[in-house]
Coordinates of C-alpha atoms in Angstrom, one line a residue:
Chain A
M1 CA 64.2 75.9 -104.1
F2 CA 64.1 73.4 -107.0
T3 CA 67.5 71.9 -106.3
P4 CA 66.2 68.6 -104.9
D5 CA 64.4 68.1 -108.2
T6 CA 67.3 68.9 -110.4
L7 CA 69.4 66.5 -108.4
A8 CA 66.8 63.8 -108.7
H9 CA 66.5 64.5 -112.4
S10 CA 69.4 62.2 -113.5
Q11 CA 68.0 59.3 -111.4
A12 CA 64.4 59.6 -112.4
T13 CA 64.5 61.1 -115.9
T14 CA 61.3 59.5 -117.0
A15 CA 59.4 60.7 -114.0
A16 CA 60.8 64.2 -114.4
T17 CA 60.0 64.5 -118.1
A18 CA 56.5 63.2 -117.6
A19 CA 55.7 65.9 -115.1
T20 CA 55.9 69.6 -115.9
A21 CA 57.9 71.9 -113.7
A22 CA 54.6 73.4 -112.5
A23 CA 53.1 70.1 -111.3
L24 CA 55.9 68.2 -109.7
P25 CA 55.2 64.6 -108.7
P26 CA 54.5 64.2 -105.0
L27 CA 57.6 63.5 -102.9
L28 CA 55.9 60.9 -100.7
R29 CA 53.0 58.6 -101.7
F30 CA 51.2 56.3 -99.3
E31 CA 49.5 53.5 -101.3
Q32 CA 46.8 51.3 -99.7
L33 CA 49.0 51.2 -96.6
S34 CA 48.0 48.8 -93.8
K35 CA 49.7 47.6 -90.7
V36 CA 48.8 44.6 -88.6
Y37 CA 50.6 43.8 -85.3
A38 CA 50.7 40.3 -84.1
T39 CA 49.6 40.2 -80.5
P40 CA 49.0 37.2 -78.1
R41 CA 45.3 37.6 -78.7
G42 CA 45.7 37.4 -82.5
P43 CA 46.5 39.9 -85.2
Y44 CA 45.6 43.5 -84.4
P45 CA 45.0 45.8 -87.4
V46 CA 46.4 49.2 -86.4
L47 CA 46.2 51.1 -89.7
A48 CA 44.1 50.2 -92.8
D49 CA 43.9 51.6 -96.3
I50 CA 45.9 54.7 -95.9
N51 CA 46.2 56.8 -99.1
L52 CA 48.0 60.1 -99.1
E53 CA 50.3 62.2 -101.2
V54 CA 52.7 64.7 -99.7
N55 CA 54.3 67.3 -102.0
R56 CA 57.8 68.6 -101.9
G57 CA 58.3 71.3 -99.3
E58 CA 54.9 70.7 -97.7
F59 CA 54.4 70.9 -94.0
V60 CA 51.9 68.2 -92.9
C61 CA 50.7 67.6 -89.4
V62 CA 49.0 64.4 -88.3
I63 CA 46.5 64.5 -85.4
G64 CA 44.4 61.8 -83.7
H65 CA 43.7 60.2 -80.4
S66 CA 46.5 58.3 -78.8
G67 CA 46.6 54.7 -79.9
C68 CA 45.3 55.5 -83.4
G69 CA 48.6 54.6 -85.1
K70 CA 50.1 58.0 -85.8
S71 CA 53.5 56.9 -84.7
T72 CA 53.2 53.7 -86.7
L73 CA 52.3 55.7 -89.8
L74 CA 55.4 57.8 -89.4
N75 CA 57.6 54.8 -88.5
M76 CA 56.7 53.4 -92.0
V77 CA 58.1 56.6 -93.5
S78 CA 61.2 56.6 -91.4
G79 CA 61.6 52.9 -92.0
F80 CA 61.5 51.6 -88.4
A81 CA 58.3 49.7 -89.3
T82 CA 57.4 47.9 -92.5
P83 CA 53.9 47.9 -93.9
S84 CA 51.9 44.7 -93.7
S85 CA 50.4 45.6 -97.1
G86 CA 50.6 48.5 -99.4
R87 CA 53.7 50.7 -99.5
V88 CA 55.2 54.1 -99.0
L89 CA 57.1 55.7 -101.9
L90 CA 59.7 58.4 -101.6
D91 CA 60.5 59.9 -105.0
G92 CA 58.9 56.8 -106.6
Q93 CA 61.1 54.4 -104.6
P94 CA 59.6 52.1 -102.0
I95 CA 60.9 52.8 -98.4
L96 CA 62.6 49.6 -97.1
R97 CA 64.8 50.7 -94.2
P98 CA 65.8 53.8 -92.1
G99 CA 68.0 56.3 -93.9
P100 CA 69.3 59.9 -93.4
D101 CA 67.1 61.2 -96.2
R102 CA 64.2 60.8 -93.8
M103 CA 65.7 62.1 -90.5
V104 CA 63.7 61.8 -87.3
V105 CA 63.4 64.1 -84.3
F106 CA 62.7 61.5 -81.7
Q107 CA 60.1 61.9 -79.0
G108 CA 62.8 61.5 -76.2
Y109 CA 65.4 63.6 -78.1
A110 CA 67.7 60.6 -78.4
L111 CA 70.8 62.7 -78.0
L112 CA 74.0 61.0 -76.8
P113 CA 74.4 62.4 -73.2
W114 CA 78.2 61.8 -73.0
L115 CA 78.7 64.3 -75.9
T116 CA 78.4 68.0 -76.1
A117 CA 75.7 69.7 -78.2
Y118 CA 78.2 70.4 -80.9
D119 CA 79.5 66.8 -80.9
N120 CA 76.0 65.4 -81.3
V121 CA 75.4 67.4 -84.4
H122 CA 78.9 66.7 -85.7
L123 CA 78.4 63.0 -85.2
A124 CA 75.4 63.0 -87.5
I125 CA 77.2 65.0 -90.2
D126 CA 80.2 62.8 -89.9
A127 CA 78.1 59.6 -90.3
V128 CA 76.1 60.9 -93.3
Q129 CA 78.8 62.9 -95.1
P130 CA 82.2 61.4 -94.1
Q131 CA 83.7 62.8 -97.3
L132 CA 83.5 66.4 -96.2
S133 CA 86.5 68.1 -94.7
E134 CA 86.7 68.7 -91.0
H135 CA 86.4 72.4 -91.7
Q136 CA 83.1 72.0 -93.7
K137 CA 81.7 69.7 -91.0
R138 CA 82.4 72.2 -88.4
E139 CA 80.8 75.0 -90.4
I140 CA 77.6 73.0 -91.1
A141 CA 77.3 72.0 -87.4
M142 CA 77.8 75.6 -86.2
E143 CA 75.4 77.0 -88.8
H144 CA 72.6 74.7 -87.7
L145 CA 73.3 75.2 -84.0
A146 CA 73.1 78.9 -84.6
M147 CA 69.7 78.5 -86.5
V148 CA 68.2 77.1 -83.3
G149 CA 69.9 79.8 -81.2
L150 CA 72.4 77.5 -79.4
T151 CA 75.6 79.3 -80.4
A152 CA 76.4 80.0 -76.8
A153 CA 75.8 76.4 -75.6
V154 CA 77.6 74.4 -78.2
D155 CA 80.2 73.1 -75.8
K156 CA 77.7 72.2 -73.1
R157 CA 77.1 68.5 -72.4
I158 CA 73.6 67.3 -73.1
T159 CA 73.1 66.6 -69.4
Q160 CA 73.6 70.3 -68.7
L161 CA 70.8 71.4 -71.1
S162 CA 67.1 72.1 -70.4
G163 CA 64.4 70.2 -72.2
G164 CA 63.9 73.0 -74.7
M165 CA 67.6 73.2 -75.4
K166 CA 67.8 69.4 -75.9
Q167 CA 65.0 69.6 -78.4
R168 CA 66.8 72.4 -80.2
V169 CA 69.9 70.3 -80.4
A170 CA 67.8 67.4 -81.8
I171 CA 66.3 69.7 -84.4
A172 CA 69.8 71.1 -85.4
R173 CA 71.1 67.5 -85.7
A174 CA 68.2 66.5 -87.9
L175 CA 68.5 69.5 -90.2
A176 CA 72.3 69.4 -90.4
I177 CA 72.2 66.3 -92.6
R178 CA 69.8 68.0 -95.0
P179 CA 67.0 65.3 -95.1
Q180 CA 64.4 65.3 -97.8
V181 CA 61.8 64.6 -95.2
L182 CA 61.9 65.7 -91.6
I183 CA 59.9 63.6 -89.3
L184 CA 58.9 64.9 -85.9
D185 CA 57.0 62.8 -83.4
E186 CA 55.3 65.1 -80.9
P187 CA 58.4 67.2 -80.6
F188 CA 57.1 69.8 -78.2
G189 CA 54.8 67.7 -76.1
A190 CA 57.1 67.7 -73.0
L191 CA 57.8 71.4 -73.1
D192 CA 56.2 74.3 -71.2
A193 CA 53.9 76.6 -73.2
I194 CA 56.4 79.5 -73.7
T195 CA 59.3 77.3 -74.8
K196 CA 56.8 75.5 -77.1
E197 CA 55.8 78.7 -78.8
E198 CA 59.4 79.8 -79.2
L199 CA 60.4 76.5 -80.8
Q200 CA 57.3 76.4 -83.1
E201 CA 58.4 79.8 -84.4
E202 CA 62.0 78.7 -84.8
L203 CA 61.0 75.5 -86.6
L204 CA 58.8 77.5 -88.9
S205 CA 61.5 80.0 -89.8
I206 CA 64.0 77.3 -90.4
W207 CA 61.5 75.4 -92.6
N208 CA 60.9 78.6 -94.5
T209 CA 64.6 78.9 -95.4
Q210 CA 65.3 75.2 -95.9
K211 CA 62.1 74.1 -97.6
C212 CA 62.3 70.5 -96.6
T213 CA 59.2 68.4 -96.4
V214 CA 57.9 68.0 -92.8
L215 CA 55.7 65.3 -91.3
M216 CA 54.8 66.1 -87.7
I217 CA 52.7 64.3 -85.1
T218 CA 50.9 66.6 -82.7
H219 CA 48.2 66.6 -80.1
D220 CA 47.7 70.3 -80.3
I221 CA 45.3 71.7 -82.8
D222 CA 46.6 75.3 -82.5
E223 CA 50.1 74.1 -83.1
A224 CA 49.0 72.3 -86.3
L225 CA 47.0 75.4 -87.5
F226 CA 50.0 77.6 -86.9
L227 CA 52.6 75.4 -88.6
A228 CA 51.0 73.1 -91.2
D229 CA 49.9 73.4 -94.8
R230 CA 47.6 70.5 -94.3
L231 CA 46.3 68.7 -91.2
V232 CA 45.7 65.0 -91.5
M233 CA 43.1 63.9 -89.0
M234 CA 43.0 60.2 -88.2
T235 CA 40.0 58.0 -87.1
N236 CA 40.3 55.8 -84.1
G237 CA 41.7 52.3 -84.2
P238 CA 41.6 49.4 -84.8
S239 CA 42.0 49.8 -88.5
A240 CA 42.5 53.5 -88.2
G241 CA 42.5 55.5 -91.4
I242 CA 42.6 59.1 -92.6
G243 CA 39.2 60.6 -91.7
E244 CA 39.7 64.0 -93.2
V245 CA 42.4 66.3 -94.4
L246 CA 42.1 70.1 -93.7
S247 CA 43.9 72.5 -96.0
I248 CA 45.3 75.4 -94.0
D249 CA 46.1 78.1 -96.5
F250 CA 47.1 81.1 -94.3
P251 CA 49.7 83.2 -96.1
R252 CA 53.3 82.7 -95.2
P253 CA 55.4 83.8 -93.5
R254 CA 52.8 83.5 -90.7
S255 CA 52.5 85.3 -87.5
R256 CA 50.4 84.1 -84.6
E257 CA 48.6 87.4 -84.3
D258 CA 47.5 87.5 -87.9
I259 CA 46.2 84.0 -87.9
M260 CA 44.2 84.5 -84.7
E261 CA 42.5 87.5 -86.4
D262 CA 41.6 85.5 -89.5
P263 CA 37.9 84.2 -89.2
R264 CA 39.0 81.0 -91.1
Y265 CA 41.2 80.1 -88.1
Y266 CA 38.0 79.5 -86.0
E267 CA 36.3 77.6 -88.8
L268 CA 39.3 75.3 -89.1
R269 CA 39.7 75.0 -85.4
N270 CA 36.0 74.2 -84.9
S271 CA 36.0 71.5 -87.6
A272 CA 39.1 69.9 -86.2
L273 CA 37.5 70.0 -82.7
D274 CA 34.3 68.6 -84.1
F275 CA 36.2 65.8 -85.8
L276 CA 38.2 64.8 -82.7
Y277 CA 35.6 65.3 -80.0
N278 CA 32.2 64.6 -81.6
R279 CA 32.6 62.5 -84.7
F280 CA 35.6 60.5 -83.6
A281 CA 35.5 61.0 -79.8
H282 CA 37.9 58.8 -78.0
D283 CA 36.2 55.9 -76.4
A284 CA 37.7 55.6 -72.9
D285 CA 36.9 51.9 -72.7
E286 CA 38.9 51.2 -75.8
A287 CA 41.9 53.3 -74.8
C288 CA 45.2 51.6 -75.4
Chain B
M1 CA 77.9 96.0 -26.5
T2 CA 76.7 96.1 -30.1
T3 CA 80.2 96.6 -31.4
S4 CA 81.6 93.7 -29.4
T5 CA 79.0 91.3 -30.7
N6 CA 79.7 92.5 -34.2
S7 CA 83.4 91.9 -33.8
T8 CA 83.0 88.4 -32.4
S9 CA 80.5 87.4 -35.1
S10 CA 82.9 88.7 -37.8
R11 CA 85.7 86.8 -36.3
G12 CA 83.5 83.7 -36.2
D13 CA 82.7 84.1 -39.9
R14 CA 86.3 84.4 -40.9
P15 CA 87.3 81.0 -42.3
P16 CA 89.8 79.2 -40.2
T17 CA 93.2 78.7 -41.8
G18 CA 96.1 76.2 -41.8
L19 CA 95.9 73.4 -39.3
A20 CA 92.7 74.5 -37.8
L21 CA 91.0 74.4 -41.2
W22 CA 92.4 71.0 -41.9
W23 CA 91.1 69.7 -38.6
K24 CA 87.7 71.2 -39.1
Q25 CA 87.3 69.6 -42.4
T26 CA 88.7 66.1 -41.5
R27 CA 87.4 65.8 -38.0
K28 CA 84.1 64.2 -39.0
T29 CA 85.6 61.9 -41.6
L30 CA 88.8 60.9 -39.8
L31 CA 87.9 60.5 -36.2
P32 CA 85.2 57.7 -36.4
P33 CA 87.3 55.3 -38.5
L34 CA 90.3 55.9 -36.3
C35 CA 88.2 55.0 -33.2
G36 CA 86.9 51.9 -35.0
I37 CA 90.3 50.6 -36.0
G38 CA 91.8 51.5 -32.6
G39 CA 89.0 49.7 -30.7
F40 CA 89.3 46.7 -32.9
L41 CA 93.1 46.5 -32.3
L42 CA 92.7 46.9 -28.6
F43 CA 90.1 44.1 -28.4
W44 CA 92.3 41.9 -30.5
Q45 CA 95.4 42.6 -28.4
L46 CA 93.5 42.1 -25.1
S47 CA 92.0 38.8 -26.2
A48 CA 95.5 37.6 -27.2
T49 CA 97.1 38.8 -24.0
L50 CA 94.4 37.3 -21.8
G51 CA 94.8 34.0 -23.7
L52 CA 91.2 34.0 -25.1
T53 CA 92.6 33.0 -28.5
K54 CA 95.7 31.3 -29.8
L55 CA 96.2 34.0 -32.4
A56 CA 99.0 36.4 -31.6
G57 CA 97.9 40.1 -31.0
P58 CA 98.9 43.0 -33.2
L59 CA 101.7 44.0 -30.9
S60 CA 103.5 40.8 -32.0
L61 CA 104.4 42.6 -35.2
F62 CA 106.8 44.6 -33.1
T63 CA 107.7 42.1 -30.3
E64 CA 108.7 39.3 -32.6
E65 CA 112.2 40.2 -33.9
R66 CA 111.8 38.4 -37.2
T67 CA 108.5 40.1 -38.0
R68 CA 109.8 43.5 -36.8
E69 CA 112.6 43.2 -39.3
L70 CA 110.1 42.4 -42.1
L71 CA 107.9 45.2 -41.0
F72 CA 110.6 47.9 -41.1
Y73 CA 112.6 46.7 -44.0
P74 CA 110.2 45.9 -46.8
F75 CA 112.8 46.4 -49.6
F76 CA 115.7 44.0 -48.6
D77 CA 116.7 41.3 -51.1
R78 CA 119.1 38.6 -50.0
G79 CA 118.4 36.6 -53.1
G80 CA 116.1 33.6 -53.6
L81 CA 113.0 33.7 -51.4
D82 CA 114.6 35.8 -48.7
K83 CA 113.1 39.2 -49.7
G84 CA 111.3 42.1 -48.2
L85 CA 107.6 42.1 -48.3
F86 CA 107.4 44.9 -50.8
L87 CA 109.3 42.7 -53.3
H88 CA 107.1 39.8 -52.5
A89 CA 104.0 42.0 -53.1
M90 CA 105.4 43.3 -56.4
N91 CA 105.9 39.8 -57.6
S92 CA 102.3 39.0 -56.7
L93 CA 101.0 42.2 -58.3
S94 CA 102.7 41.5 -61.6
R95 CA 101.0 38.1 -61.7
V96 CA 97.6 39.7 -60.8
V97 CA 98.1 42.4 -63.4
L98 CA 98.8 39.8 -66.1
G99 CA 95.8 37.6 -65.2
Y100 CA 93.5 40.6 -64.7
S101 CA 94.5 42.3 -68.0
L102 CA 93.9 39.0 -69.8
A103 CA 90.5 38.7 -68.1
A104 CA 89.7 42.4 -69.0
V105 CA 90.5 41.9 -72.7
V106 CA 88.7 38.5 -73.0
G107 CA 85.8 39.5 -70.7
I108 CA 85.0 42.8 -72.5
A109 CA 85.3 41.2 -76.0
A110 CA 83.1 38.2 -75.0
G111 CA 80.7 40.4 -73.1
I112 CA 80.1 42.6 -76.2
A113 CA 79.6 39.5 -78.4
V114 CA 77.1 38.1 -75.9
G115 CA 75.4 41.4 -75.4
L116 CA 74.9 41.9 -79.1
N117 CA 73.9 38.4 -80.0
K118 CA 70.7 37.0 -78.3
G119 CA 71.3 33.4 -79.5
L120 CA 74.9 33.4 -78.1
D121 CA 73.5 34.9 -74.9
R122 CA 71.0 32.2 -74.4
A123 CA 73.5 29.5 -75.2
L124 CA 76.3 30.7 -72.9
D125 CA 74.6 32.6 -70.0
P126 CA 73.8 29.5 -67.9
L127 CA 77.4 28.4 -68.3
F128 CA 78.7 31.8 -67.2
Q129 CA 76.4 31.9 -64.2
F130 CA 77.5 28.5 -63.2
L131 CA 81.3 29.0 -63.6
R132 CA 81.3 32.3 -61.7
M133 CA 80.2 30.5 -58.6
V134 CA 83.3 28.3 -58.6
A135 CA 85.8 29.4 -55.9
P136 CA 89.4 30.3 -56.8
L137 CA 90.8 27.4 -54.8
A138 CA 88.7 25.0 -56.7
W139 CA 90.3 26.1 -59.9
V140 CA 93.8 25.3 -58.7
P141 CA 93.9 21.6 -59.4
I142 CA 92.1 22.1 -62.7
A143 CA 94.6 24.8 -63.7
L144 CA 97.5 22.5 -62.8
V145 CA 96.1 19.6 -64.8
L146 CA 95.3 21.9 -67.7
F147 CA 98.7 23.6 -67.9
Q148 CA 101.1 21.2 -66.2
N149 CA 103.2 24.2 -65.2
N150 CA 103.0 26.5 -62.1
Q151 CA 103.4 30.0 -63.7
P152 CA 100.6 29.7 -66.3
A153 CA 98.4 27.8 -63.9
A154 CA 98.6 30.7 -61.3
I155 CA 97.8 33.3 -64.0
F156 CA 94.9 31.1 -65.2
V157 CA 93.5 31.0 -61.7
I158 CA 93.5 34.8 -61.4
F159 CA 92.1 35.1 -64.9
V160 CA 89.2 32.6 -64.4
T161 CA 88.3 34.2 -61.0
S162 CA 88.1 37.8 -62.3
I163 CA 86.7 37.4 -65.8
W164 CA 83.0 36.7 -64.9
P165 CA 82.0 40.1 -63.4
I166 CA 83.7 41.9 -66.4
L167 CA 82.0 39.6 -68.9
I168 CA 78.5 39.7 -67.3
N169 CA 78.6 43.5 -66.7
T170 CA 79.8 44.3 -70.2
A171 CA 77.1 42.1 -71.7
E172 CA 74.5 43.8 -69.5
G173 CA 75.8 47.2 -70.5
V174 CA 75.5 46.4 -74.2
R175 CA 72.0 45.0 -73.7
Q176 CA 71.0 48.2 -71.9
I177 CA 71.9 50.5 -74.8
P178 CA 68.7 52.5 -75.2
Q179 CA 66.7 51.7 -78.3
D180 CA 66.8 55.5 -79.0
Y181 CA 70.6 55.4 -79.5
R182 CA 70.3 52.3 -81.8
N183 CA 67.6 54.1 -83.8
V184 CA 69.9 57.1 -84.2
A185 CA 72.6 54.7 -85.6
L186 CA 70.0 53.1 -87.9
V187 CA 68.6 56.4 -89.3
L188 CA 72.1 57.8 -89.8
Q189 CA 73.2 54.4 -91.3
M190 CA 76.3 54.5 -89.2
S191 CA 79.0 52.0 -90.1
N192 CA 79.5 49.1 -87.7
R193 CA 82.8 50.7 -86.6
N194 CA 81.3 54.0 -85.9
F195 CA 78.4 52.4 -84.0
F196 CA 80.9 50.5 -81.9
T197 CA 83.2 53.4 -81.0
K198 CA 80.7 56.3 -80.9
I199 CA 77.6 54.6 -79.4
L200 CA 78.2 51.1 -78.0
L201 CA 81.4 51.7 -76.0
P202 CA 80.5 55.0 -74.4
S203 CA 77.0 53.8 -73.6
A204 CA 78.2 50.6 -72.0
L205 CA 81.3 52.1 -70.3
P206 CA 79.8 52.6 -66.8
Y207 CA 78.8 49.0 -66.8
I208 CA 82.2 47.9 -68.0
F209 CA 83.8 49.9 -65.2
T210 CA 81.6 48.4 -62.6
G211 CA 82.7 44.9 -63.8
L212 CA 86.3 46.0 -63.9
R213 CA 86.1 47.3 -60.3
I214 CA 84.5 44.1 -58.9
A215 CA 87.1 42.1 -60.8
I216 CA 90.2 43.8 -59.5
G217 CA 89.1 42.9 -56.0
L218 CA 88.5 39.3 -57.0
A219 CA 91.8 39.0 -58.9
W220 CA 93.7 40.1 -55.8
L221 CA 91.7 37.8 -53.6
A222 CA 92.7 34.9 -55.9
I223 CA 96.4 35.6 -55.3
I224 CA 96.8 33.3 -52.3
A225 CA 95.0 30.4 -54.1
A226 CA 97.2 31.1 -57.2
E227 CA 100.5 31.1 -55.3
I228 CA 99.9 28.1 -53.1
V229 CA 100.4 26.1 -56.3
M230 CA 103.8 27.9 -56.9
P231 CA 106.1 26.8 -54.1
G232 CA 109.6 28.3 -54.4
T233 CA 108.6 31.5 -56.2
P234 CA 108.5 34.8 -54.4
G235 CA 105.0 36.3 -53.8
I236 CA 102.9 37.5 -51.0
G237 CA 100.6 34.4 -51.2
F238 CA 103.6 32.1 -51.1
F239 CA 105.0 34.1 -48.2
I240 CA 101.9 33.6 -46.1
W241 CA 101.7 29.9 -47.0
D242 CA 105.4 29.5 -46.1
A243 CA 104.9 31.3 -42.8
Y244 CA 102.0 29.1 -41.9
Q245 CA 104.0 26.0 -42.5
N246 CA 106.7 27.3 -40.2
S247 CA 104.1 28.5 -37.7
Y248 CA 105.3 32.1 -37.8
V249 CA 101.9 33.5 -36.9
S250 CA 103.0 37.2 -36.6
D251 CA 104.4 36.9 -40.1
I252 CA 101.1 35.7 -41.4
I253 CA 99.4 38.8 -39.8
L254 CA 101.9 41.1 -41.4
G255 CA 101.3 39.4 -44.8
V256 CA 97.6 39.7 -44.4
I257 CA 98.0 43.5 -43.7
W258 CA 100.0 43.9 -46.9
I259 CA 97.3 42.0 -48.9
G260 CA 94.5 44.1 -47.4
A261 CA 96.4 47.4 -48.0
I262 CA 97.2 46.6 -51.6
G263 CA 93.7 45.4 -52.3
L264 CA 92.4 48.7 -50.9
I265 CA 94.8 50.7 -53.1
L266 CA 93.8 48.8 -56.2
D267 CA 90.1 49.4 -55.5
R268 CA 90.6 53.1 -54.9
L269 CA 92.6 53.3 -58.1
M270 CA 89.7 51.8 -60.1
V271 CA 87.3 54.2 -58.5
W272 CA 89.5 57.1 -59.5
L273 CA 89.9 55.8 -63.0
Q274 CA 86.1 55.3 -63.3
N275 CA 85.4 58.8 -62.1
R276 CA 87.9 60.2 -64.6
I277 CA 86.9 58.3 -67.7
A278 CA 83.2 57.7 -67.2
A279 CA 82.6 61.2 -65.8
G280 CA 79.4 62.9 -66.8
Q281 CA 77.5 59.8 -67.7

């Protein structure tokens, strides 16, 4: 569980000695982060003054109305977008470009359709850890495809897979390269309700075993309450910011039934609903 | 009564075998084109026999003794230019293969460069769009001045006729690589070599094949233009030009049939290759 820290120890000796083992420094730190897009009608401030710390192994969901800059926020963690001011630090180092330590599960899966499920996962392992033997690469790929329940479909082409199976391959590919941060941009938005619940449970059980840090965009309050340790709720743009952060401290491992019976579930749900539909209701005229 | 209907229906359900099966399967696909071709030949022959046109009819392939010999003996070789049409065609084909291969290599490489580099694309695209409109025959004098030699000039004419669709389609294929795939390469920090072989080429392959298929047709179309500049060398283009100068009209018709048939085979070959290599995309 503390392996990432012991690995980082040699690189960041001062940081590690400053912090005690009990209170590790946050893995991710957003500092006064702002993003301004240049548009034909002049600069448009998407995000302003974002400050947030995410701890190692934490599962954080981000929720907000469309157009509020959730994707932009996560793109500055993955490195596909650069901040206009402020910065995002990973282990104390500012994020400058995309890298496999912050792997993304893309909204449209972004799998290579001419390859099989296995080859898609293998491709990622091969690109990130070329030094491994072919045998090791195969083992890692098969292990992660098994985690998402795709052992029987490893040799199927992506074009032959259903939406849920594609998303499983994308998750297996992302986890197979052992990222420090896993970034998911509305991963289950396009799936039917049953597949969605299955995948949420699989994601949670994998996260329980791997303990990577997860940042996930969602539109679904129930999904966030089931999965996340904290729910970051964003205000509307322009100059969107973090309105409120809900701590969701249901015991883990979680089961849907137990959570639904917990009275705190409805308190949390109501405050999230209140935030999204009363205090920061989406103004239809301003919709992007 | 009931039993008899049962037995007839079960006989009807039994799949036909042998010749009957073959006829059942090919009747719909074979009959209309046969009717079309037959009707066309009949119309042509009638208009020739009735003197409506000066062009000899298709039967002249058999009635003219010289042409009949060429038709039935495509493999003879009496040395020099006195060869069967198969040998003429093979000479032409080897020229086309050379010019076309050159066009494929240069076209794909240049297309990738242009597709990846927006500046290069803006600089060269108008030039490509202009040059691709120039007819093969118009390149002949330019090729002769450029090379001062028949053989390279002929190959250049084939090359310059067939390169544009390859280049333009390849460039489009590279431009069309989805941003998602590029993002995967970025986040995995793939090496340039890996990006090239694992993402760029497979992603652009259907476009490249479309270009290659259009180009093989054009390359073959250019053969006449290319061989007109090469008097005294065997080739199907030269054969037609030579027959025209001697007013052997039925020989011209036979030569044109050979050209059409080989062009058709080349096109089908590319389709087959495309289906094999780019399958599942």
